[in-house]
mmCIF file of C-alpha atoms and ligand atoms in Angstrom:
data_model
loop_
_atom_site.group_PDB
_atom_site.id
_atom_site.type_symbol
_atom_site.label_atom_id
_atom_site.label_comp_id
_atom_site.label_asym_id
_atom_site.label_seq_id
_atom_site.Cartn_x
_atom_site.Cartn_y
_atom_site.Cartn_z
ATOM 1 C CA UNK I 10 18.356 -18.602 14.531
ATOM 2 C CA UNK I 11 19.369 -15.319 13.093
ATOM 3 C CA UNK I 12 16.318 -12.893 13.206
ATOM 4 C CA UNK I 13 17.589 -9.370 13.301
ATOM 5 C CA UNK I 14 15.681 -6.766 12.010
ATOM 6 C CA UNK I 15 16.120 -6.041 8.355
ATOM 7 C CA UNK I 16 15.638 -1.898 8.183
ATOM 8 C CA UNK I 17 14.420 0.222 11.495
ATOM 9 C CA UNK I 18 13.842 3.400 13.386
ATOM 10 C CA UNK I 19 17.354 4.776 14.782
ATOM 11 C CA UNK I 20 16.796 7.142 17.676
ATOM 12 C CA UNK I 21 19.078 8.669 18.244
ATOM 13 C CA UNK I 22 19.344 9.478 14.418
ATOM 14 C CA UNK I 23 16.457 10.214 14.508
ATOM 15 C CA UNK I 24 15.893 8.565 11.042
ATOM 16 C CA UNK I 25 15.281 5.302 9.282
ATOM 17 C CA UNK I 26 18.022 2.343 9.040
ATOM 18 C CA UNK I 27 18.475 -0.631 7.030
ATOM 19 C CA UNK I 28 20.062 -3.541 5.402
ATOM 20 C CA UNK I 29 20.590 -2.295 1.237
ATOM 21 C CA UNK I 30 19.630 -5.131 -0.473
ATOM 22 C CA UNK I 31 21.189 -5.391 -4.251
ATOM 23 C CA UNK I 32 24.709 -5.524 -2.482
ATOM 24 C CA UNK I 33 23.850 -9.138 -1.073
ATOM 25 C CA UNK I 34 25.470 -11.177 -0.945
ATOM 26 C CA UNK I 35 28.485 -9.393 -1.773
ATOM 27 C CA UNK I 36 28.431 -7.058 0.768
ATOM 28 C CA UNK I 37 26.501 -5.999 4.104
ATOM 29 C CA UNK I 38 26.012 -2.534 4.211
ATOM 30 C CA UNK I 39 23.087 -0.746 6.950
ATOM 31 C CA UNK I 40 21.960 2.963 5.395
ATOM 32 C CA UNK I 41 20.564 6.046 6.689
ATOM 33 C CA UNK I 42 18.066 7.373 5.435
ATOM 34 C CA UNK I 43 16.203 10.694 5.976
ATOM 35 C CA UNK I 44 14.652 11.668 3.146
ATOM 36 C CA UNK I 45 11.120 11.206 1.658
ATOM 37 C CA UNK I 46 13.392 11.291 -1.676
ATOM 38 C CA UNK I 47 15.975 8.536 -0.838
ATOM 39 C CA UNK I 48 13.685 6.346 0.579
ATOM 40 C CA UNK I 49 11.196 6.712 -2.775
ATOM 41 C CA UNK I 50 14.845 5.701 -4.139
ATOM 42 C CA UNK I 51 16.003 3.142 -2.044
ATOM 43 C CA UNK I 52 12.301 1.644 -3.032
ATOM 44 C CA UNK I 53 12.442 1.244 -6.888
ATOM 45 C CA UNK I 54 15.818 0.540 -6.672
ATOM 46 C CA UNK I 55 14.847 -3.188 -4.910
ATOM 47 C CA UNK I 56 17.862 -1.706 -1.919
ATOM 48 C CA UNK I 57 14.160 -2.205 0.137
ATOM 49 C CA UNK I 58 11.874 -5.027 -1.721
ATOM 50 C CA UNK I 59 9.860 -7.509 -0.699
ATOM 51 C CA UNK I 60 5.781 -7.103 0.130
ATOM 52 C CA UNK I 61 5.920 -6.590 4.448
ATOM 53 C CA UNK I 62 9.202 -4.765 4.118
ATOM 54 C CA UNK I 63 7.670 -2.304 1.795
ATOM 55 C CA UNK I 64 4.715 -2.080 4.115
ATOM 56 C CA UNK I 65 6.833 -1.287 7.379
ATOM 57 C CA UNK I 66 9.481 1.318 4.572
ATOM 58 C CA UNK I 67 6.084 2.931 3.227
ATOM 59 C CA UNK I 68 5.404 3.669 7.065
ATOM 60 C CA UNK I 69 8.289 5.096 8.343
ATOM 61 C CA UNK I 70 8.223 7.516 5.685
ATOM 62 C CA UNK I 71 5.488 8.806 6.983
ATOM 63 C CA UNK I 72 7.300 9.458 9.940
ATOM 64 C CA UNK I 73 10.492 10.805 7.256
ATOM 65 C CA UNK I 74 7.723 13.512 6.091
ATOM 66 C CA UNK I 75 7.248 14.043 9.220
ATOM 67 C CA UNK I 76 10.643 15.186 10.332
ATOM 68 C CA UNK I 77 11.815 17.124 7.210
ATOM 69 C CA UNK I 78 8.026 19.389 6.176
ATOM 70 C CA UNK I 79 8.494 22.220 7.846
ATOM 71 C CA UNK I 80 5.419 24.659 7.445
ATOM 72 C CA UNK I 81 4.101 27.462 10.669
ATOM 73 C CA UNK I 82 0.593 26.420 9.257
ATOM 74 C CA UNK I 83 -1.100 22.579 10.345
ATOM 75 C CA UNK I 84 -2.300 22.363 7.045
ATOM 76 C CA UNK I 85 0.096 22.416 4.516
ATOM 77 C CA UNK I 86 2.257 21.093 6.632
ATOM 78 C CA UNK I 87 0.426 17.790 5.841
ATOM 79 C CA UNK I 88 -0.926 19.011 3.066
ATOM 80 C CA UNK I 89 3.808 17.958 2.462
ATOM 81 C CA UNK I 90 2.942 15.074 4.281
ATOM 82 C CA UNK I 91 0.610 13.387 2.059
ATOM 83 C CA UNK I 92 2.232 14.336 -1.356
ATOM 84 C CA UNK I 93 4.803 12.490 0.302
ATOM 85 C CA UNK I 94 2.619 9.620 1.635
ATOM 86 C CA UNK I 95 1.773 9.864 -2.097
ATOM 87 C CA UNK I 96 4.924 9.824 -3.798
ATOM 88 C CA UNK I 97 6.214 7.014 -1.694
ATOM 89 C CA UNK I 98 3.184 5.130 -3.025
ATOM 90 C CA UNK I 99 3.694 6.148 -6.262
ATOM 91 C CA UNK I 100 6.826 3.761 -6.365
ATOM 92 C CA UNK I 101 6.383 0.438 -6.041
ATOM 93 C CA UNK I 102 2.273 -0.337 -7.857
ATOM 94 C CA UNK I 103 1.648 -3.887 -7.313
ATOM 95 C CA UNK I 104 2.699 -4.973 -3.652
ATOM 96 C CA UNK I 105 0.384 -4.118 -1.844
ATOM 97 C CA UNK I 106 1.442 -3.695 2.638
ATOM 98 C CA UNK I 107 3.222 -0.556 0.017
ATOM 99 C CA UNK I 108 0.027 1.490 0.501
ATOM 100 C CA UNK I 109 -0.799 -0.287 3.139
ATOM 101 C CA UNK I 110 1.512 1.029 5.643
ATOM 102 C CA UNK I 111 1.221 4.499 4.446
ATOM 103 C CA UNK I 112 -2.632 4.262 5.622
ATOM 104 C CA UNK I 113 -2.118 3.435 8.374
ATOM 105 C CA UNK I 114 0.008 5.728 9.790
ATOM 106 C CA UNK I 115 -2.138 8.334 7.684
ATOM 107 C CA UNK I 116 -4.644 7.262 9.581
ATOM 108 C CA UNK I 117 -3.124 7.956 13.031
ATOM 109 C CA UNK I 118 -2.787 11.867 12.037
ATOM 110 C CA UNK I 119 -6.241 12.186 11.985
ATOM 111 C CA UNK I 120 -6.156 13.599 15.871
ATOM 112 C CA UNK I 121 -3.095 15.616 15.598
ATOM 113 C CA UNK I 122 -2.697 18.901 15.745
ATOM 114 C CA UNK I 123 0.644 20.113 14.356
ATOM 115 C CA UNK I 124 3.679 18.535 13.213
ATOM 116 C CA UNK I 125 5.412 17.189 17.385
ATOM 117 C CA UNK I 126 1.698 15.452 17.433
ATOM 118 C CA UNK I 127 2.498 14.435 13.837
ATOM 119 C CA UNK I 128 5.469 13.473 14.264
ATOM 120 C CA UNK I 129 5.038 11.220 17.466
ATOM 121 C CA UNK I 130 2.698 9.601 15.927
ATOM 122 C CA UNK I 131 3.088 8.460 13.171
ATOM 123 C CA UNK I 132 6.408 7.429 14.982
ATOM 124 C CA UNK I 133 5.076 5.679 16.727
ATOM 125 C CA UNK I 134 2.663 3.971 15.035
ATOM 126 C CA UNK I 135 5.207 2.837 12.214
ATOM 127 C CA UNK I 136 7.328 1.526 14.569
ATOM 128 C CA UNK I 137 4.044 -0.710 15.682
ATOM 129 C CA UNK I 138 3.340 -2.268 12.405
ATOM 130 C CA UNK I 139 7.238 -3.190 12.739
ATOM 131 C CA UNK I 140 6.862 -5.420 15.620
ATOM 132 C CA UNK I 141 3.472 -6.687 14.290
ATOM 133 C CA UNK I 142 5.312 -7.987 11.144
ATOM 134 C CA UNK I 143 7.176 -9.305 13.485
ATOM 135 C CA UNK I 144 4.827 -10.893 14.823
ATOM 136 C CA UNK I 145 2.918 -12.808 11.936
ATOM 137 C CA UNK I 146 5.484 -13.592 10.822
ATOM 138 C CA UNK I 147 6.059 -15.954 13.804
ATOM 139 C CA UNK I 148 2.635 -16.990 13.346
ATOM 140 C CA UNK I 149 2.598 -18.314 10.090
ATOM 141 C CA UNK I 150 6.332 -19.662 10.060
ATOM 142 C CA UNK I 151 4.119 -21.450 13.042
ATOM 143 C CA UNK I 152 1.089 -22.753 11.864
ATOM 144 C CA UNK I 153 3.355 -23.394 8.349
ATOM 145 C CA UNK I 154 5.816 -25.704 10.020
ATOM 146 C CA UNK I 155 2.821 -27.943 10.720
ATOM 147 C CA UNK I 156 2.436 -28.639 7.500
ATOM 148 C CA UNK I 157 5.855 -30.268 6.041
ATOM 149 C CA UNK I 158 7.348 -33.455 6.769
ATOM 150 C CA UNK I 159 9.503 -34.450 9.280
ATOM 151 C CA UNK I 160 11.543 -34.730 6.600
ATOM 152 C CA UNK I 161 11.174 -32.815 3.672
ATOM 153 C CA UNK I 162 12.830 -30.407 0.944
ATOM 154 C CA UNK I 163 11.552 -27.945 0.123
ATOM 155 C CA UNK I 164 11.102 -25.098 -3.291
ATOM 156 C CA UNK I 165 11.246 -22.065 -2.899
ATOM 157 C CA UNK I 166 10.726 -19.026 -5.518
ATOM 158 C CA UNK I 167 12.231 -14.770 -4.772
ATOM 159 C CA UNK I 168 12.547 -13.511 -1.166
ATOM 160 C CA UNK I 169 10.235 -14.809 0.894
ATOM 161 C CA UNK I 170 12.196 -14.121 4.520
ATOM 162 C CA UNK I 171 13.567 -11.939 6.690
ATOM 163 C CA UNK I 172 15.566 -9.480 4.236
ATOM 164 C CA UNK I 173 11.081 -9.168 2.696
ATOM 165 C CA UNK I 174 9.888 -8.755 5.695
ATOM 166 C CA UNK I 175 10.899 -6.908 9.629
ATOM 167 C CA UNK I 176 12.468 -9.644 10.340
ATOM 168 C CA UNK I 177 12.108 -14.309 10.272
ATOM 169 C CA UNK I 178 10.013 -14.187 7.079
ATOM 170 C CA UNK I 179 6.880 -15.530 5.678
ATOM 171 C CA UNK I 180 7.295 -18.957 3.128
ATOM 172 C CA UNK I 181 11.771 -18.878 5.452
ATOM 173 C CA UNK I 182 9.509 -17.827 8.619
ATOM 174 C CA UNK I 183 7.724 -21.068 8.221
ATOM 175 C CA UNK I 184 11.006 -22.829 6.432
ATOM 176 C CA UNK I 185 12.458 -21.231 9.991
ATOM 177 C CA UNK I 186 9.473 -22.465 12.742
ATOM 178 C CA UNK I 187 9.767 -25.734 10.865
ATOM 179 C CA UNK I 188 13.486 -26.342 11.762
ATOM 180 C CA UNK I 189 13.872 -24.529 15.152
ATOM 181 C CA UNK I 190 11.006 -27.457 16.094
ATOM 182 C CA UNK I 191 13.208 -30.328 14.917
ATOM 183 C CA UNK I 192 12.228 -31.334 11.780
ATOM 184 C CA UNK I 193 14.772 -31.760 9.187
ATOM 185 C CA UNK I 194 13.985 -29.164 5.532
ATOM 186 C CA UNK I 195 16.257 -28.437 2.937
ATOM 187 C CA UNK I 196 15.531 -25.705 0.677
ATOM 188 C CA UNK I 197 16.787 -25.504 -3.440
ATOM 189 C CA UNK I 198 16.209 -21.462 -4.110
ATOM 190 C CA UNK I 199 15.333 -20.687 -7.698
ATOM 191 C CA UNK I 200 17.358 -17.820 -8.685
ATOM 192 C CA UNK I 201 14.897 -15.901 -10.138
ATOM 193 C CA UNK I 202 15.878 -14.173 -13.127
ATOM 194 C CA UNK I 203 16.109 -10.553 -13.367
ATOM 195 C CA UNK I 204 17.568 -9.772 -10.294
ATOM 196 C CA UNK I 205 17.881 -12.844 -8.721
ATOM 197 C CA UNK I 206 16.202 -12.171 -5.381
ATOM 198 C CA UNK I 207 16.781 -16.111 -4.453
ATOM 199 C CA UNK I 208 20.181 -16.979 -5.159
ATOM 200 C CA UNK I 209 21.753 -13.699 -3.436
ATOM 201 C CA UNK I 210 19.511 -12.922 -0.962
ATOM 202 C CA UNK I 211 17.338 -16.443 0.202
ATOM 203 C CA UNK I 212 20.505 -18.080 -0.076
ATOM 204 C CA UNK I 213 22.662 -15.587 1.942
ATOM 205 C CA UNK I 214 19.736 -15.845 4.917
ATOM 206 C CA UNK I 215 19.665 -19.504 4.575
ATOM 207 C CA UNK I 216 23.053 -19.973 4.501
ATOM 208 C CA UNK I 217 23.645 -17.263 7.654
ATOM 209 C CA UNK I 218 21.400 -20.332 9.224
ATOM 210 C CA UNK I 219 22.616 -23.124 8.881
ATOM 211 C CA UNK I 220 19.656 -24.006 6.415
ATOM 212 C CA UNK I 221 20.534 -26.806 4.411
ATOM 213 C CA UNK I 222 19.898 -24.187 1.029
ATOM 214 C CA UNK I 223 20.411 -25.641 -3.303
ATOM 215 C CA UNK I 224 20.380 -23.155 -5.691
ATOM 216 C CA UNK I 225 18.695 -23.647 -9.514
ATOM 217 C CA UNK I 226 18.218 -21.302 -12.794
ATOM 218 C CA UNK I 227 14.552 -21.230 -12.258
ATOM 219 C CA UNK I 228 14.140 -23.089 -15.247
ATOM 220 C CA UNK I 229 15.077 -26.367 -13.150
ATOM 221 C CA UNK I 230 12.857 -26.502 -11.159
ATOM 222 C CA UNK I 231 10.139 -28.639 -13.677
ATOM 223 C CA UNK I 232 13.099 -31.376 -13.793
ATOM 224 C CA UNK I 233 13.856 -31.425 -9.734
ATOM 225 C CA UNK I 234 10.263 -31.525 -9.371
ATOM 226 C CA UNK I 235 9.445 -34.632 -11.890
ATOM 227 C CA UNK I 236 12.922 -36.542 -10.651
ATOM 228 C CA UNK I 237 10.588 -36.439 -6.965
ATOM 229 C CA UNK I 238 13.281 -34.569 -5.293
ATOM 230 C CA UNK I 239 11.076 -32.002 -4.207
ATOM 231 C CA UNK I 240 7.821 -32.536 -2.146
ATOM 232 C CA UNK I 241 6.956 -28.696 -1.062
ATOM 233 C CA UNK I 242 6.304 -25.613 -2.601
ATOM 234 C CA UNK I 243 6.181 -22.556 -0.722
ATOM 235 C CA UNK I 244 6.134 -18.257 -1.911
ATOM 236 C CA UNK I 245 6.062 -16.006 0.047
ATOM 237 C CA UNK I 246 3.185 -12.420 -1.973
ATOM 238 C CA UNK I 247 3.138 -9.152 -3.260
ATOM 239 C CA UNK I 248 -0.992 -8.670 -3.104
ATOM 240 C CA UNK I 249 -4.212 -11.952 -3.350
ATOM 241 C CA UNK I 250 -6.981 -10.872 -5.178
ATOM 242 C CA UNK I 251 -10.516 -12.732 -4.448
ATOM 243 C CA UNK I 252 -9.340 -14.787 -7.539
ATOM 244 C CA UNK I 253 -5.224 -14.884 -7.625
ATOM 245 C CA UNK I 254 -1.990 -14.409 -5.275
ATOM 246 C CA UNK I 255 0.027 -12.163 -7.153
ATOM 247 C CA UNK I 256 3.896 -12.824 -7.002
ATOM 248 C CA UNK I 257 7.861 -12.466 -7.825
ATOM 249 C CA UNK I 258 7.171 -13.199 -12.134
ATOM 250 C CA UNK I 259 7.788 -17.260 -11.950
ATOM 251 C CA UNK I 260 6.202 -18.206 -9.402
ATOM 252 C CA UNK I 261 2.194 -18.894 -11.459
ATOM 253 C CA UNK I 262 5.435 -21.761 -14.041
ATOM 254 C CA UNK I 263 5.896 -23.372 -10.706
ATOM 255 C CA UNK I 264 1.957 -23.126 -9.735
ATOM 256 C CA UNK I 265 1.172 -25.068 -13.203
ATOM 257 C CA UNK I 266 4.214 -27.431 -12.195
ATOM 258 C CA UNK I 267 3.568 -28.854 -9.312
ATOM 259 C CA UNK I 268 -0.234 -29.128 -10.146
ATOM 260 C CA UNK I 269 1.031 -31.757 -12.510
ATOM 261 C CA UNK I 270 3.801 -33.940 -10.242
ATOM 262 C CA UNK I 271 0.727 -33.957 -7.692
ATOM 263 C CA UNK I 272 3.092 -31.768 -4.862
ATOM 264 C CA UNK I 273 1.556 -29.061 -2.578
ATOM 265 C CA UNK I 274 2.120 -25.120 -3.590
ATOM 266 C CA UNK I 275 1.900 -23.262 -0.465
ATOM 267 C CA UNK I 276 1.517 -19.910 -0.301
ATOM 268 C CA UNK I 277 2.742 -17.803 3.319
ATOM 269 C CA UNK I 278 1.112 -13.866 3.209
ATOM 270 C CA UNK I 279 0.201 -11.832 6.493
ATOM 271 C CA UNK I 280 -3.249 -10.792 6.146
ATOM 272 C CA UNK I 281 -1.724 -7.233 5.187
ATOM 273 C CA UNK I 282 -1.143 -8.505 1.563
ATOM 274 C CA UNK I 283 -4.753 -9.823 0.948
ATOM 275 C CA UNK I 284 -7.086 -7.709 -1.381
ATOM 276 C CA UNK I 285 -10.253 -9.607 -1.123
ATOM 277 C CA UNK I 286 -12.728 -6.844 -2.674
ATOM 278 C CA UNK I 287 -10.148 -7.071 -5.775
ATOM 279 C CA UNK I 288 -9.469 -9.149 -8.722
ATOM 280 C CA UNK I 289 -6.863 -10.552 -10.704
ATOM 281 C CA UNK I 290 -8.138 -7.789 -13.714
ATOM 282 C CA UNK I 291 -7.730 -4.704 -11.395
ATOM 283 C CA UNK I 292 -4.614 -5.283 -9.550
ATOM 284 C CA UNK I 293 -0.951 -3.013 -12.528
ATOM 285 C CA UNK I 294 2.266 -5.627 -12.401
ATOM 286 C CA UNK I 295 5.191 -3.366 -12.626
ATOM 287 C CA UNK I 296 6.634 -3.118 -15.685
ATOM 288 C CA UNK I 297 10.647 -2.903 -14.947
ATOM 289 C CA UNK I 298 13.583 -2.185 -17.273
ATOM 290 C CA UNK I 299 14.544 -2.978 -20.284
ATOM 291 C CA UNK I 300 18.551 -3.627 -18.466
ATOM 292 C CA UNK I 301 18.069 -5.789 -15.501
ATOM 293 C CA UNK I 302 17.185 -8.044 -18.443
ATOM 294 C CA UNK I 303 20.014 -6.933 -20.613
ATOM 295 C CA UNK I 304 22.814 -5.940 -18.704
ATOM 296 C CA UNK I 305 24.357 -9.708 -16.671
ATOM 297 C CA UNK I 306 26.935 -8.621 -15.058
ATOM 298 C CA UNK I 307 27.691 -5.414 -16.803
ATOM 299 C CA UNK I 308 27.675 -7.009 -19.579
ATOM 300 C CA UNK I 309 24.620 -6.461 -22.761
ATOM 301 C CA UNK I 310 23.660 -9.897 -23.350
ATOM 302 C CA UNK I 311 21.536 -9.089 -26.095
ATOM 303 C CA UNK I 312 21.294 -7.872 -28.432
ATOM 304 C CA UNK I 313 19.840 -3.942 -29.040
ATOM 305 C CA UNK I 314 17.833 -5.078 -32.006
ATOM 306 C CA UNK I 315 15.586 -7.337 -29.695
ATOM 307 C CA UNK I 316 12.464 -5.938 -27.914
ATOM 308 C CA UNK I 317 11.873 -7.178 -23.868
ATOM 309 C CA UNK I 318 9.944 -7.409 -21.336
ATOM 310 C CA UNK I 319 10.472 -7.217 -18.183
ATOM 311 C CA UNK I 320 7.493 -7.721 -15.468
ATOM 312 C CA UNK I 321 8.126 -7.896 -12.048
ATOM 313 C CA UNK I 322 4.952 -9.696 -11.152
ATOM 314 C CA UNK I 323 2.675 -12.924 -12.180
ATOM 315 C CA UNK I 324 -0.575 -14.354 -11.104
ATOM 316 C CA UNK I 325 -1.478 -17.667 -9.977
ATOM 317 C CA UNK I 326 -5.058 -18.455 -10.247
ATOM 318 C CA UNK I 327 -6.211 -19.659 -6.162
ATOM 319 C CA UNK I 328 -7.449 -22.606 -7.964
ATOM 320 C CA UNK I 329 -3.741 -23.838 -7.586
ATOM 321 C CA UNK I 330 -3.164 -23.651 -4.666
ATOM 322 C CA UNK I 331 -3.123 -26.063 -1.907
ATOM 323 C CA UNK I 332 -2.921 -23.303 1.028
ATOM 324 C CA UNK I 333 -2.796 -19.993 2.400
ATOM 325 C CA UNK I 334 -1.012 -19.524 5.411
ATOM 326 C CA UNK I 335 -1.278 -16.246 7.637
ATOM 327 C CA UNK I 336 -1.235 -15.786 10.465
ATOM 328 C CA UNK I 337 -4.382 -16.474 12.001
ATOM 329 C CA UNK I 338 -4.854 -20.073 9.996
ATOM 330 C CA UNK I 339 -4.623 -22.098 7.168
ATOM 331 C CA UNK I 340 -6.533 -20.683 4.711
ATOM 332 C CA UNK I 341 -7.754 -24.896 2.426
ATOM 333 C CA UNK I 342 -9.447 -25.360 -1.093
ATOM 334 C CA UNK I 343 -11.710 -23.475 -1.447
ATOM 335 C CA UNK I 344 -10.381 -21.401 -0.947
ATOM 336 C CA UNK I 345 -12.149 -18.371 -0.465
ATOM 337 C CA UNK I 346 -9.649 -15.022 0.487
ATOM 338 C CA UNK I 347 -12.812 -12.495 1.295
ATOM 339 C CA UNK I 348 -13.059 -15.147 4.496
ATOM 340 C CA UNK I 349 -9.786 -14.926 6.474
ATOM 341 C CA UNK I 350 -10.903 -12.742 8.894
ATOM 342 C CA UNK I 351 -12.440 -14.870 10.190
ATOM 343 C CA UNK I 352 -10.501 -17.203 10.293
ATOM 344 C CA UNK I 353 -9.357 -19.433 13.492
ATOM 345 C CA UNK I 354 -6.230 -18.573 15.229
ATOM 346 C CA UNK I 355 -5.372 -21.864 14.494
ATOM 347 C CA UNK I 356 -4.650 -23.701 12.390
HETATM 348 O O1 MRU K 422 10.658 -7.222 -6.539
HETATM 349 P P1 MRU K 422 10.011 -8.106 -5.165
HETATM 350 O O2 MRU K 422 12.105 -8.561 -4.492
HETATM 351 O O3 MRU K 422 9.945 -7.144 -4.287
HETATM 352 O O4 MRU K 422 9.646 -8.828 -5.450
HETATM 353 C C1 MRU K 422 9.581 -9.306 -3.551
HETATM 354 C C2 MRU K 422 8.486 -10.622 -4.073
HETATM 355 O O5 MRU K 422 8.104 -11.308 -4.946
HETATM 356 C C3 MRU K 422 8.583 -11.455 -2.832
HETATM 357 O O6 MRU K 422 7.784 -13.256 -3.131
HETATM 358 C C4 MRU K 422 7.149 -10.921 -2.144
HETATM 359 O O7 MRU K 422 6.814 -9.998 -1.757
HETATM 360 C C5 MRU K 422 6.684 -12.303 -0.749
HETATM 361 S S1 MRU K 422 7.547 -10.891 0.581
HETATM 362 C C6 MRU K 422 7.459 -11.544 2.050
#
């Protein structure tokens, strides 16, 4: 099964490389990113996307900043690094991992006294974050695989796969681990309007791994649940507060439908996605541009005078979630996201 990286540091080029996700599935292109400005653009454009991958990107972004900011004195150099970190942090507001990755690397710079030390320390920490993310995904996969029946069809929304992480994936990590353990898992991937992460990315990675995948439009999900064609729903998360799971717009709709039809609704996410001290009302849902909704296949499909809304995420009340699968174990109802640190090592 494919376990290659989505983004990584190229030591020879001393730069960040990543798979450009807006071009998939038509074109597989690796981008070499040398500046914070280019990385900020890549994150805004969703060339790199998905909460855990954003955490890794933010971390490498600080390493990029330490390499591109030139100043003879250390204090103004660090001011520049913090300013660059602020720019990266502002690119997308909802996924908590972005700021988490940036802050973890900034914290290691507290002991740096020179730009050289800062550049070494930041890269070392970013590499650690990337490695840990892969390890978390495999642990999430193993913990979640045990929840799936030996033969099942799982519905997923958006892309919570290798492309959304350092590798392997969270929701798709569970599916990969289950298949690896010999289970017969079929996947229904919702296309995920407006940017089609499900149709373009989830279907691409699963097909590449030889996992049975069927793409449906988002509005078909309730129909297939009612028809008894779905045994479980598994999604990722961008942020988990004490009362809600924030994930790609449309996730809440699946949770409501799953509850109505008695289908388990699982969320797979690393502890770095938890924001248990905050509640739903504290979270900013990213509102994206009009064109993402109005232009399809290069054609404008909405009259100019019509207003458009484009929230990128929604909030699913924790009460609708059957269980949250993390790298340290499985949180079941009644789910208390504040208890996550004391979870046992296995479910
Ligand atoms: O706008 P995107 O593509 O970054 O949204 C991604 C999602 O909503 C994912 O489901 C989420 O980040 C979890 S990824 C493991």
